[in-house]
Short mmCIF file of C-alpha atoms and ligand atoms in Angstrom, two decimals:
data_model
loop_
_atom_site.label_atom_id
_atom_site.label_comp_id
_atom_site.label_asym_id
_atom_site.label_seq_id
_atom_site.Cartn_x
_atom_site.Cartn_y
_atom_site.Cartn_z
CA MET A 19 127.27 106.37 92.83
CA THR A 20 124.87 109.49 92.44
CA GLY A 21 122.22 109.97 89.91
CA ARG A 22 118.41 110.61 89.95
CA VAL A 23 116.29 107.81 88.56
CA LEU A 24 112.45 107.72 87.58
CA VAL A 25 111.42 104.12 88.67
CA VAL A 26 108.46 103.02 86.70
CA ASN A 27 106.45 99.70 87.73
CA CYS A 28 103.34 99.27 85.74
CA GLY A 29 100.80 97.09 86.60
CA SER A 30 97.58 95.55 84.77
CA SER A 31 95.49 98.49 86.16
CA SER A 32 98.21 100.33 87.96
CA LEU A 33 101.19 102.63 87.55
CA LYS A 34 103.89 103.08 90.20
CA TYR A 35 106.32 105.62 90.24
CA ARG A 36 109.23 106.87 92.19
CA LEU A 37 111.94 109.68 91.66
CA VAL A 38 114.92 108.52 93.82
CA ASP A 39 118.31 110.36 94.50
CA VAL A 40 120.53 107.34 94.11
CA GLY A 41 123.48 109.18 96.12
CA ALA A 42 121.20 110.10 99.26
CA GLY A 43 119.44 106.96 99.03
CA GLN A 44 116.06 108.39 99.16
CA ALA A 45 113.04 109.17 97.16
CA LEU A 46 111.96 112.64 96.51
CA ALA A 47 108.90 111.93 95.16
CA TRP A 48 106.35 109.07 94.64
CA GLY A 49 102.77 108.24 93.58
CA LEU A 50 100.16 105.56 92.35
CA ALA A 51 97.90 105.56 89.29
CA GLU A 52 94.90 103.29 90.14
CA ARG A 53 91.92 101.86 88.33
CA VAL A 54 93.63 102.78 84.98
CA GLY A 55 91.34 101.73 82.05
CA GLN A 56 88.30 101.78 84.49
CA PRO A 57 85.58 104.16 84.21
CA SER A 58 86.83 105.89 87.45
CA GLY A 59 90.71 106.74 88.35
CA ARG A 60 92.76 108.31 90.78
CA LEU A 61 96.43 109.73 91.21
CA THR A 62 97.83 110.09 94.34
CA HIS A 63 101.19 111.97 94.36
CA SER A 64 103.43 112.77 97.11
CA ARG A 65 106.82 114.50 97.60
CA ALA A 66 108.93 113.83 100.42
CA GLY A 67 108.00 116.09 103.62
CA GLY A 68 104.73 117.05 101.88
CA GLU A 69 101.06 116.12 102.09
CA PRO A 70 99.85 113.74 99.37
CA SER A 71 97.81 115.14 96.54
CA VAL A 72 94.96 113.15 95.37
CA VAL A 73 93.07 113.60 91.84
CA GLU A 74 90.28 111.61 90.88
CA ARG A 75 89.73 111.30 87.26
CA PRO A 76 89.40 108.63 84.59
CA LEU A 77 92.85 107.52 83.53
CA PRO A 78 91.93 105.80 80.26
CA ASP A 79 95.33 103.88 79.56
CA HIS A 80 98.76 103.92 80.99
CA ALA A 81 99.77 106.87 78.46
CA GLY A 82 96.95 108.50 80.27
CA ALA A 83 98.24 107.26 84.01
CA LEU A 84 101.59 108.77 83.07
CA ALA A 85 100.50 112.03 81.79
CA ALA A 86 98.62 112.64 85.02
CA ALA A 87 101.86 111.64 87.17
CA LEU A 88 103.75 114.31 85.34
CA GLU A 89 101.13 116.66 85.63
CA ALA A 90 101.25 115.91 89.34
CA PHE A 91 105.25 116.70 89.42
CA GLU A 92 104.44 120.29 87.57
CA HIS A 93 101.73 120.88 90.07
CA SER A 94 102.93 119.69 93.24
CA GLY A 95 106.54 119.32 92.47
CA PRO A 96 109.29 118.45 92.57
CA SER A 97 109.93 119.69 89.21
CA LEU A 98 111.04 117.11 87.00
CA ALA A 99 112.84 119.85 84.30
CA ASP A 100 114.87 120.38 87.32
CA ALA A 101 115.41 117.40 88.97
CA GLY A 102 118.10 116.44 87.04
CA LEU A 103 117.07 113.02 85.93
CA THR A 104 119.88 110.46 84.72
CA ALA A 105 117.42 107.90 83.45
CA VAL A 106 114.24 105.94 83.94
CA ALA A 107 114.32 102.42 85.09
CA HIS A 108 111.32 100.07 84.41
CA ARG A 109 110.54 97.24 86.46
CA VAL A 110 110.17 94.14 84.37
CA VAL A 111 108.61 90.80 86.12
CA HIS A 112 110.34 88.05 83.60
CA GLY A 113 113.58 88.07 82.00
CA GLY A 114 113.32 84.59 81.15
CA ASP A 115 116.93 83.17 80.11
CA ARG A 116 117.63 86.05 78.28
CA PHE A 117 118.35 88.80 80.70
CA SER A 118 120.28 88.03 83.99
CA ALA A 119 121.09 91.58 84.59
CA PRO A 120 119.56 95.01 84.18
CA VAL A 121 119.82 96.33 80.43
CA ARG A 122 119.51 99.50 78.52
CA ILE A 123 116.50 99.68 76.73
CA ASP A 124 116.24 99.67 72.52
CA ASP A 125 113.68 98.13 70.38
CA ASP A 126 114.80 94.67 70.48
CA VAL A 127 114.85 94.78 74.24
CA VAL A 128 110.93 95.78 74.31
CA ARG A 129 110.49 93.05 71.33
CA ALA A 130 111.95 90.35 73.88
CA VAL A 131 110.12 91.56 76.86
CA ARG A 132 106.74 91.12 74.96
CA GLU A 133 108.09 87.45 73.78
CA LEU A 134 108.77 86.88 77.34
CA ALA A 135 105.06 87.02 77.79
CA THR A 136 104.65 83.57 77.30
CA LEU A 137 106.35 83.04 80.86
CA ALA A 138 104.47 85.96 82.26
CA PRO A 139 101.22 86.85 80.34
CA LEU A 140 99.85 88.82 83.28
CA HIS A 141 102.96 91.21 83.74
CA ASN A 142 105.23 91.49 80.58
CA PRO A 143 102.78 92.67 78.12
CA VAL A 144 101.94 95.76 80.41
CA ASN A 145 105.62 96.23 81.48
CA ALA A 146 106.35 96.50 77.84
CA VAL A 147 103.78 99.36 77.39
CA GLY A 148 104.85 101.54 80.48
CA ILE A 149 108.43 101.45 78.80
CA GLU A 150 106.98 102.45 75.61
CA VAL A 151 104.90 105.19 77.08
CA ALA A 152 107.65 106.52 79.13
CA ARG A 153 110.33 106.26 76.17
CA ARG A 154 107.66 108.56 74.26
CA ALA A 155 107.54 110.47 77.42
CA PHE A 156 111.32 111.27 77.80
CA PRO A 157 112.83 110.31 74.74
CA GLY A 158 116.39 112.27 75.54
CA LEU A 159 117.04 109.87 78.80
CA PRO A 160 118.43 106.26 78.94
CA HIS A 161 115.97 103.64 79.84
CA VAL A 162 116.90 100.63 81.77
CA ALA A 163 115.01 97.22 82.25
CA VAL A 164 115.48 95.82 85.58
CA PHE A 165 114.26 92.44 85.65
CA ASP A 166 112.25 90.66 89.05
CA THR A 167 114.20 87.37 87.81
CA ALA A 168 117.69 88.31 87.42
CA PHE A 169 119.11 88.24 90.84
CA HIS A 170 118.30 84.46 90.71
CA ALA A 171 120.24 84.04 87.47
CA THR A 172 123.18 82.35 89.89
CA LEU A 173 120.79 79.50 90.89
CA PRO A 174 122.93 76.62 90.70
CA PRO A 175 121.07 74.07 88.04
CA HIS A 176 120.15 71.41 90.76
CA ALA A 177 118.27 74.41 92.23
CA HIS A 178 116.74 75.48 89.10
CA THR A 179 115.75 72.41 87.30
CA TYR A 180 112.43 70.93 87.48
CA ALA A 181 112.32 67.05 87.22
CA VAL A 182 110.35 67.11 84.21
CA PRO A 183 111.18 66.31 80.66
CA PRO A 184 114.08 68.10 79.47
CA GLN A 185 112.39 69.03 76.31
CA TRP A 186 109.87 71.14 78.07
CA ALA A 187 112.84 73.29 79.61
CA ARG A 188 114.67 73.55 76.34
CA GLU A 189 111.59 74.19 74.08
CA HIS A 190 109.13 75.75 76.78
CA GLY A 191 111.24 77.44 79.29
CA VAL A 192 110.03 75.23 82.30
CA ARG A 193 112.19 75.72 84.91
CA ARG A 194 112.61 78.08 88.23
CA TYR A 195 113.51 81.36 87.46
CA GLY A 196 112.58 83.18 91.27
CA PHE A 197 110.92 86.56 91.60
CA HIS A 198 111.45 89.50 93.97
CA GLY A 199 114.75 89.91 92.61
CA ALA A 200 115.31 93.50 93.64
CA SER A 201 113.96 92.92 96.95
CA HIS A 202 116.21 90.22 97.75
CA ALA A 203 119.46 92.17 96.60
CA HIS A 204 118.54 94.98 98.71
CA VAL A 205 117.72 92.90 101.87
CA SER A 206 120.58 90.58 101.45
CA ARG A 207 123.00 93.35 101.45
CA ALA A 208 121.61 95.42 103.91
CA ALA A 209 121.63 92.33 106.10
CA ALA A 210 125.18 92.10 105.75
CA GLU A 211 125.77 95.70 106.62
CA LEU A 212 123.66 95.62 109.62
CA LEU A 213 125.57 92.28 110.93
CA GLY A 214 128.64 94.28 110.17
CA ARG A 215 129.82 91.73 107.99
CA PRO A 216 131.31 91.43 104.10
CA LEU A 217 128.46 90.45 101.91
CA SER A 218 130.63 87.91 100.32
CA GLU A 219 130.96 86.19 103.63
CA THR A 220 127.58 86.37 104.87
CA ASN A 221 124.87 83.81 104.20
CA THR A 222 120.93 84.78 104.62
CA VAL A 223 117.78 83.51 104.46
CA VAL A 224 115.50 86.62 103.20
CA LEU A 225 111.86 86.01 103.88
CA HIS A 226 109.57 88.73 101.77
CA LEU A 227 106.49 88.79 103.09
CA GLY A 228 104.12 90.96 101.09
CA ASN A 229 100.92 90.40 99.39
CA GLY A 230 103.44 88.66 97.22
CA ALA A 231 105.83 86.33 99.38
CA SER A 232 108.93 84.75 98.82
CA ALA A 233 111.93 82.67 100.24
CA THR A 234 115.41 83.32 99.02
CA ALA A 235 118.35 81.43 100.46
CA VAL A 236 121.65 84.13 99.75
CA ALA A 237 125.19 82.70 99.92
CA GLY A 238 127.64 85.43 99.81
CA GLY A 239 125.30 88.01 97.97
CA ARG A 240 124.38 85.24 95.32
CA SER A 241 120.94 83.58 95.15
CA VAL A 242 121.50 79.90 95.91
CA GLU A 243 117.70 78.69 96.40
CA THR A 244 114.24 80.39 95.74
CA SER A 245 110.75 79.74 96.61
CA MET A 246 108.96 80.94 93.72
CA GLY A 247 109.35 79.01 90.32
CA MET A 248 108.59 79.45 86.58
CA THR A 249 106.36 81.87 87.69
CA PRO A 250 105.62 83.82 91.06
CA LEU A 251 102.64 81.13 92.12
CA GLU A 252 105.37 78.49 93.73
CA GLY A 253 106.22 78.51 97.57
CA LEU A 254 104.93 80.43 100.19
CA VAL A 255 101.01 81.05 101.05
CA MET A 256 100.67 84.61 99.52
CA GLY A 257 97.77 87.22 99.60
CA THR A 258 95.89 85.42 96.97
CA ARG A 259 98.29 82.93 95.39
CA SER A 260 98.31 79.30 96.80
CA GLY A 261 101.80 78.68 96.81
CA ASP A 262 102.92 75.31 96.64
CA LEU A 263 100.11 72.65 95.89
CA ASP A 264 100.37 69.08 94.15
CA PRO A 265 100.12 69.91 90.13
CA ALA A 266 97.76 66.94 90.12
CA VAL A 267 95.06 69.11 91.25
CA VAL A 268 94.92 70.84 87.76
CA ALA A 269 93.85 67.56 86.38
CA HIS A 270 91.55 66.45 89.27
CA LEU A 271 89.64 69.79 89.22
CA HIS A 272 89.45 69.08 85.08
CA ARG A 273 88.21 65.75 85.78
CA VAL A 274 85.76 65.99 88.85
CA ALA A 275 84.53 69.68 88.52
CA GLY A 276 84.81 70.33 84.59
CA LEU A 277 87.20 73.58 85.28
CA SER A 278 89.40 74.38 82.71
CA PRO A 279 93.54 74.60 83.47
CA ALA A 280 92.94 78.34 82.66
CA GLU A 281 90.01 78.82 85.17
CA VAL A 282 92.13 76.78 87.99
CA ASP A 283 95.17 79.10 87.07
CA ARG A 284 93.09 81.95 87.49
CA ALA A 285 91.94 80.76 90.86
CA LEU A 286 95.44 79.63 92.00
CA ASN A 287 96.39 83.12 91.49
CA SER A 288 93.93 85.30 92.35
CA SER A 289 91.49 83.88 94.68
CA SER A 290 93.43 81.33 96.78
CA GLY A 291 95.94 82.06 99.79
CA MET A 292 95.09 84.08 102.58
CA LEU A 293 92.16 85.11 100.61
CA ALA A 294 90.53 81.84 100.19
CA LEU A 295 91.20 80.65 103.86
CA ALA A 296 90.69 83.51 105.95
CA GLY A 297 88.47 85.86 103.59
CA THR A 298 91.03 88.83 103.66
CA ASN A 299 94.26 89.24 102.12
CA ASP A 300 95.06 92.07 104.95
CA LEU A 301 96.76 90.49 107.86
CA ARG A 302 95.51 93.27 109.57
CA GLU A 303 92.23 92.02 109.45
CA VAL A 304 93.00 88.57 109.87
CA HIS A 305 94.65 89.45 113.37
CA ARG A 306 91.42 91.56 114.29
CA ARG A 307 88.90 88.22 112.76
CA ILE A 308 90.94 85.89 115.26
CA ALA A 309 90.53 88.38 118.14
CA ASP A 310 86.77 88.11 117.24
CA GLY A 311 87.01 84.11 117.23
CA ASP A 312 87.11 83.37 113.48
CA GLU A 313 88.22 80.18 113.36
CA ALA A 314 88.50 80.08 109.77
CA ALA A 315 91.27 83.16 110.38
CA ALA A 316 92.98 81.38 112.77
CA LEU A 317 93.94 78.50 110.53
CA ALA A 318 94.93 80.58 107.67
CA LEU A 319 97.53 82.24 109.73
CA ASP A 320 98.64 78.88 110.86
CA VAL A 321 98.96 77.64 107.46
CA PHE A 322 101.13 80.95 106.17
CA CYS A 323 103.48 80.40 109.19
CA HIS A 324 103.91 76.99 108.87
CA ARG A 325 104.43 77.39 105.22
CA VAL A 326 107.26 80.12 105.94
CA ARG A 327 108.68 77.57 108.81
CA LYS A 328 109.15 74.76 106.42
CA TYR A 329 111.02 76.87 104.09
CA VAL A 330 113.37 78.31 106.80
CA GLY A 331 114.43 74.82 107.87
CA ALA A 332 114.79 73.80 104.15
CA TYR A 333 116.96 76.82 103.58
CA LEU A 334 119.19 76.55 106.79
CA ALA A 335 119.70 72.90 105.48
CA VAL A 336 120.61 74.71 101.93
CA LEU A 337 123.07 77.32 103.20
CA GLY A 338 124.74 75.16 105.85
CA ARG A 339 126.12 77.75 108.04
CA THR A 340 123.48 80.53 108.08
CA ASP A 341 124.28 83.92 109.56
CA ALA A 342 121.01 85.76 109.51
CA ILE A 343 117.35 85.21 108.62
CA ALA A 344 115.76 88.58 107.35
CA PHE A 345 112.21 89.40 107.11
CA THR A 346 111.04 92.08 104.61
CA GLY A 347 107.89 93.40 103.02
CA GLY A 348 104.60 94.68 104.52
CA ILE A 349 104.12 91.71 106.71
CA GLY A 350 107.77 90.86 107.37
CA GLU A 351 108.45 94.46 108.43
CA ASN A 352 105.24 94.91 110.65
CA ASP A 353 103.94 91.86 111.94
CA ALA A 354 105.64 90.39 114.98
CA VAL A 355 102.96 87.64 115.71
CA VAL A 356 103.84 86.08 111.96
CA ARG A 357 107.59 86.47 112.84
CA ALA A 358 107.14 84.98 116.01
CA ALA A 359 105.03 82.08 114.97
CA SER A 360 107.11 81.25 111.93
CA LEU A 361 110.54 80.85 114.24
CA ALA A 362 108.69 79.10 116.90
CA GLY A 363 110.57 75.93 117.90
CA LEU A 364 113.55 76.44 115.90
CA GLU A 365 115.71 77.12 118.55
CA THR A 366 117.55 73.78 118.53
CA LEU A 367 118.35 75.05 114.87
CA GLY A 368 120.19 78.01 116.60
CA ILE A 369 117.32 80.67 116.20
CA ARG A 370 116.17 82.51 119.37
CA LEU A 371 113.92 85.15 119.15
CA ASP A 372 113.88 88.15 122.00
CA GLU A 373 110.17 88.49 122.36
CA GLU A 374 110.51 92.19 123.50
CA ARG A 375 112.74 93.13 120.55
CA ASN A 376 110.54 91.55 118.29
CA ALA A 377 107.39 93.18 119.54
CA VAL A 378 108.99 96.72 119.50
CA ARG A 379 107.74 98.57 116.27
CA ALA A 380 110.84 100.93 115.22
CA PRO A 381 111.75 102.24 111.53
CA GLY A 382 115.02 101.25 109.90
CA GLY A 383 116.63 97.90 110.06
CA ARG A 384 116.99 96.27 113.03
CA ARG A 385 117.97 93.15 115.11
CA VAL A 386 114.75 91.06 117.00
CA SER A 387 116.88 87.60 117.91
CA ALA A 388 118.34 87.32 121.58
CA ASP A 389 121.76 88.13 122.34
CA GLY A 390 124.04 85.19 121.75
CA SER A 391 121.36 83.81 119.31
CA PRO A 392 123.61 81.60 116.54
CA VAL A 393 121.52 82.76 113.93
CA ALA A 394 120.55 86.64 113.97
CA VAL A 395 116.88 87.68 113.27
CA LEU A 396 116.78 90.95 111.27
CA VAL A 397 114.00 93.17 110.46
CA VAL A 398 115.09 95.01 107.38
CA PRO A 399 112.68 97.47 105.30
CA THR A 400 113.04 96.60 101.52
CA ASP A 401 113.47 99.24 99.14
CA GLU A 402 112.90 98.06 95.40
CA GLU A 403 112.93 101.04 93.78
CA LEU A 404 116.27 102.18 95.34
CA GLU A 405 118.15 99.01 94.61
CA MET A 406 116.56 99.29 90.85
CA ALA A 407 117.71 103.18 90.59
CA ARG A 408 121.01 101.82 91.88
CA GLN A 409 121.49 98.95 89.53
CA THR A 410 120.37 101.54 86.60
CA VAL A 411 123.06 104.12 87.97
CA ASP A 412 125.72 101.19 87.85
CA LEU A 413 124.71 99.98 84.58
CA LEU A 414 125.05 103.47 82.83
CA ALA A 415 128.11 104.23 84.80
CA ALA A 416 129.87 100.73 83.58
CA GLY A 417 128.81 101.87 80.08
CA SER A 418 129.99 105.14 79.91
P1 ADP B 514 102.96 94.08 98.04
O1 ADP B 514 103.59 92.30 97.68
O2 ADP B 514 101.78 94.36 97.19
O3 ADP B 514 104.33 94.88 97.68
P2 ADP B 514 103.42 95.02 100.60
O4 ADP B 514 104.69 94.13 100.87
O5 ADP B 514 102.96 96.25 100.58
O6 ADP B 514 102.60 93.99 99.27
O7 ADP B 514 102.65 94.11 101.69
C1 ADP B 514 101.24 94.37 101.96
C2 ADP B 514 100.71 93.44 103.00
O8 ADP B 514 101.27 93.76 104.27
C3 ADP B 514 99.30 93.81 103.34
O9 ADP B 514 97.99 93.02 102.64
C4 ADP B 514 98.92 93.63 104.66
O10 ADP B 514 98.51 92.02 104.72
C5 ADP B 514 100.41 93.54 105.37
N1 ADP B 514 100.75 94.41 106.25
C6 ADP B 514 100.64 95.84 106.06
N2 ADP B 514 101.02 96.58 107.39
C7 ADP B 514 101.07 95.78 108.27
C8 ADP B 514 100.72 95.61 109.74
N3 ADP B 514 100.92 96.88 110.19
N4 ADP B 514 100.84 94.09 110.27
C9 ADP B 514 100.56 93.33 109.41
N5 ADP B 514 100.33 93.28 108.27
C10 ADP B 514 100.83 94.32 107.63
#
């Protein structure tokens, strides 16, 4: 597949973009607009092989952020007019029950993305804004929505059903959807390639450990279980999210501390996780604090790795035969201590890390398990934008 796709990812106060050459499997340029809607903004734009250029100026809204990005393409290159753009791909967080695959965007799709804001109030509205802004900027190009949830559309009912009154699911969409789909799709395929096995015969536990974190059991290329639920709050401990927690905590805090459900929800999403336990959500800083004797930071890391280990054990049981455990994301790709601690004691389950291989820093995908380990342990860099661009090109090729 070939084509050049501009991938756009809008957050509440940011706009990330990447110009991807699908045939080459590479990004030609990328950038980040920060502090959108705030008094001081910043755009950082990079092209492959060049120095990043930084512009500090207010970015009043997402339209202003995209306009600044297009100016940066003009000034610093590569020229978008000459790039031969084939499409614009948009990351959309929640596809609900409605979208189980990427979709070409029309007015109905934008409306549906907005309607799904009931399930993702922080993300879908701003995703829809990004789509509208980019459609105005590139009226002649096809626009495609790629959903974080779509890869998990294959979850069997026993994995996506919560044991709650069924009308909650029917009327209010209360079920597990899963997220980080582009990453889990990309990494499970890359893991099979690294092992030299057909994807359809490869079972992998993918551990996406970044600021957001999720685990997925992938059987033959299909997601069969995943740690995030109706929203990205469930599952692993994250940078600022609690992950799993007794839902009774919400009513308890309401009764004993007068916190509203909205306040608890905000705290569980934005001021919990590593930030709450260690005082920082950057794992590099957590390690520095541990080296300085900070016991809270040490406990936070233990809680983080214990949660990962629990999920690994559970997903080995879900998959039966497991070929690989694949670490990805900012932490999974870079943090050898987390990888080792998360898999410590799992030798009897067939997981044997090679300490030296694990400690080596190297770009690209690699094996960090010992020779003969029944389950291979891999480090696989994720590339969500390349995956989204590929899916976009595939969709358009299938439709033409
Ligand atoms: P996001 O979920 O925002 O995409 P990333 O996957 O980029 O996040 O991961 C960001 C996190 O990765 C940082 O908060 C930091 O904790 C961690 N990280 C990045 N580099 C390193 C490193 N060299 N060692 C340990 N952790 C790292």
